[in-house]
Amino acid sequence: MKGLCTILLLIVSNVFMTFAWYGHLKLQEMKISTSWPLILVILFSWGLAFFEYCVMVPANRIGFQENGGPFNLVQLKVIQEAISLIIFSVIVTLFFKGQPLHWNHLAAFCCIIMAVFFAFMK
């Protein structure tokens, strides 16, 4: 149960993270933030990142072996990276229509997904 909870929290945190890192570009594309000074864009992103941390920190605490969770630190990080790429791919596909994913992007993502497999090998 802790493993599933950890993964669900990591998914939520990565949605916030992706919008914190790239959402301002969508706002710019929509002509909403084109006149914002850079400091305001940074503060907007930090505001979103706050919610990412509010979910990421509990996910890592719940999932970490030394706290009774099923994952070691390397496994937590590799899972997080794989989830990050999946969430990024979905958000880019849905919100950034002019940014297609090509075969080489998918091949790179597959390599990272394979990293999850190798991180769990004994």
Tab-separated table of C-alpha atoms in Angstrom:
chain	number	residue	atom	x	y	z
A	1	MET	CA	0.000	0.000	0.000
A	2	LYS	CA	2.851	2.408	0.793
A	3	GLY	CA	4.339	1.752	-2.644
A	4	LEU	CA	1.086	2.620	-4.408
A	5	CYS	CA	0.606	5.718	-2.244
A	6	THR	CA	4.165	6.813	-3.029
A	7	ILE	CA	3.661	6.407	-6.767
A	8	LEU	CA	0.338	8.273	-6.744
A	9	LEU	CA	1.891	11.142	-4.786
A	10	LEU	CA	4.824	11.210	-7.212
A	11	ILE	CA	2.383	11.474	-10.118
A	12	VAL	CA	0.594	14.432	-8.508
A	13	SER	CA	3.875	16.149	-7.628
A	14	ASN	CA	5.151	15.739	-11.185
A	15	VAL	CA	2.021	17.347	-12.615
A	16	PHE	CA	2.719	20.399	-10.448
A	17	MET	CA	6.428	20.285	-11.306
A	18	THR	CA	5.800	20.142	-15.047
A	19	PHE	CA	3.437	23.097	-14.905
A	20	ALA	CA	5.887	24.989	-12.672
A	21	TRP	CA	8.725	24.451	-15.127
A	22	TYR	CA	6.834	24.798	-18.416
A	23	GLY	CA	3.413	26.312	-17.661
A	24	HIS	CA	4.731	29.849	-18.003
A	25	LEU	CA	5.654	29.013	-21.615
A	26	LYS	CA	2.029	28.076	-22.305
A	27	LEU	CA	0.893	31.315	-20.665
A	28	GLN	CA	3.309	33.177	-22.913
A	29	GLU	CA	2.026	31.304	-25.965
A	30	MET	CA	-1.527	32.287	-24.962
A	31	LYS	CA	-0.408	35.950	-24.698
A	32	ILE	CA	-1.237	36.019	-20.979
A	33	SER	CA	2.245	36.523	-19.558
A	34	THR	CA	4.062	38.194	-22.447
A	35	SER	CA	4.351	41.471	-20.539
A	36	TRP	CA	5.242	39.910	-17.190
A	37	PRO	CA	8.706	40.759	-15.904
A	38	LEU	CA	10.966	37.744	-15.418
A	39	ILE	CA	10.735	37.994	-11.629
A	40	LEU	CA	6.947	37.580	-11.812
A	41	VAL	CA	7.341	34.514	-14.043
A	42	ILE	CA	9.805	33.087	-11.518
A	43	LEU	CA	7.455	33.780	-8.606
A	44	PHE	CA	4.573	32.171	-10.517
A	45	SER	CA	6.694	29.064	-11.077
A	46	TRP	CA	7.838	29.004	-7.459
A	47	GLY	CA	4.215	29.196	-6.356
A	48	LEU	CA	3.410	26.083	-8.355
A	49	ALA	CA	6.607	24.377	-7.199
A	50	PHE	CA	5.524	24.902	-3.585
A	51	PHE	CA	2.625	22.499	-4.154
A	52	GLU	CA	4.979	20.057	-5.866
A	53	TYR	CA	7.161	19.986	-2.749
A	54	CYS	CA	4.075	19.599	-0.528
A	55	VAL	CA	3.426	16.302	-2.302
A	56	MET	CA	6.964	15.185	-3.220
A	57	VAL	CA	8.359	15.293	0.311
A	58	PRO	CA	5.599	13.073	1.773
A	59	ALA	CA	5.933	10.701	-1.199
A	60	ASN	CA	9.628	10.233	-0.485
A	61	ARG	CA	9.085	9.866	3.255
A	62	ILE	CA	6.326	7.282	2.805
A	63	GLY	CA	8.202	5.342	0.141
A	64	PHE	CA	11.674	5.305	1.720
A	65	GLN	CA	12.758	1.928	3.165
A	66	GLU	CA	14.157	3.389	6.370
A	67	ASN	CA	10.714	4.864	7.065
A	68	GLY	CA	8.972	1.543	6.447
A	69	GLY	CA	8.418	2.050	2.720
A	70	PRO	CA	9.304	-0.364	-0.050
A	71	PHE	CA	11.912	1.685	-1.962
A	72	ASN	CA	15.554	2.623	-1.469
A	73	LEU	CA	16.801	6.075	-2.501
A	74	VAL	CA	17.968	5.023	-5.966
A	75	GLN	CA	14.658	3.327	-6.685
A	76	LEU	CA	12.714	6.392	-5.519
A	77	LYS	CA	14.750	8.658	-7.797
A	78	VAL	CA	14.502	6.410	-10.848
A	79	ILE	CA	10.733	5.987	-10.350
A	80	GLN	CA	10.385	9.758	-10.020
A	81	GLU	CA	12.319	10.365	-13.243
A	82	ALA	CA	10.254	7.834	-15.177
A	83	ILE	CA	7.008	9.339	-13.885
A	84	SER	CA	8.330	12.801	-14.723
A	85	LEU	CA	8.905	11.833	-18.356
A	86	ILE	CA	5.504	10.197	-18.673
A	87	ILE	CA	3.724	13.223	-17.184
A	88	PHE	CA	5.828	15.577	-19.326
A	89	SER	CA	4.936	13.613	-22.468
A	90	VAL	CA	1.219	13.722	-21.686
A	91	ILE	CA	1.247	17.443	-20.887
A	92	VAL	CA	3.287	18.326	-23.984
A	93	THR	CA	0.947	16.279	-26.163
A	94	LEU	CA	-2.203	17.818	-24.670
A	95	PHE	CA	-1.165	21.431	-24.100
A	96	PHE	CA	1.725	22.173	-26.457
A	97	LYS	CA	0.331	21.112	-29.825
A	98	GLY	CA	3.292	22.539	-31.789
A	99	GLN	CA	5.815	20.355	-29.935
A	100	PRO	CA	5.563	16.858	-31.407
A	101	LEU	CA	7.288	13.872	-29.864
A	102	HIS	CA	9.476	12.042	-32.362
A	103	TRP	CA	10.757	8.456	-32.393
A	104	ASN	CA	14.110	9.480	-30.896
A	105	HIS	CA	12.353	11.170	-27.953
A	106	LEU	CA	10.351	8.013	-27.339
A	107	ALA	CA	13.514	5.891	-27.635
A	108	ALA	CA	15.214	8.088	-25.021
A	109	PHE	CA	12.186	7.759	-22.733
A	110	CYS	CA	12.245	3.973	-23.157
A	111	CYS	CA	15.875	3.951	-22.041
A	112	ILE	CA	14.897	5.759	-18.855
A	113	ILE	CA	11.994	3.369	-18.286
A	114	MET	CA	14.508	0.537	-18.635
A	115	ALA	CA	16.501	2.242	-15.889
A	116	VAL	CA	13.562	1.543	-13.562
A	117	PHE	CA	13.826	-2.145	-14.446
A	118	PHE	CA	17.562	-2.199	-13.782
A	119	ALA	CA	17.219	-0.231	-10.530
A	120	PHE	CA	14.969	-2.985	-9.164
A	121	MET	CA	17.178	-5.894	-10.209
A	122	LYS	CA	18.818	-7.749	-7.347
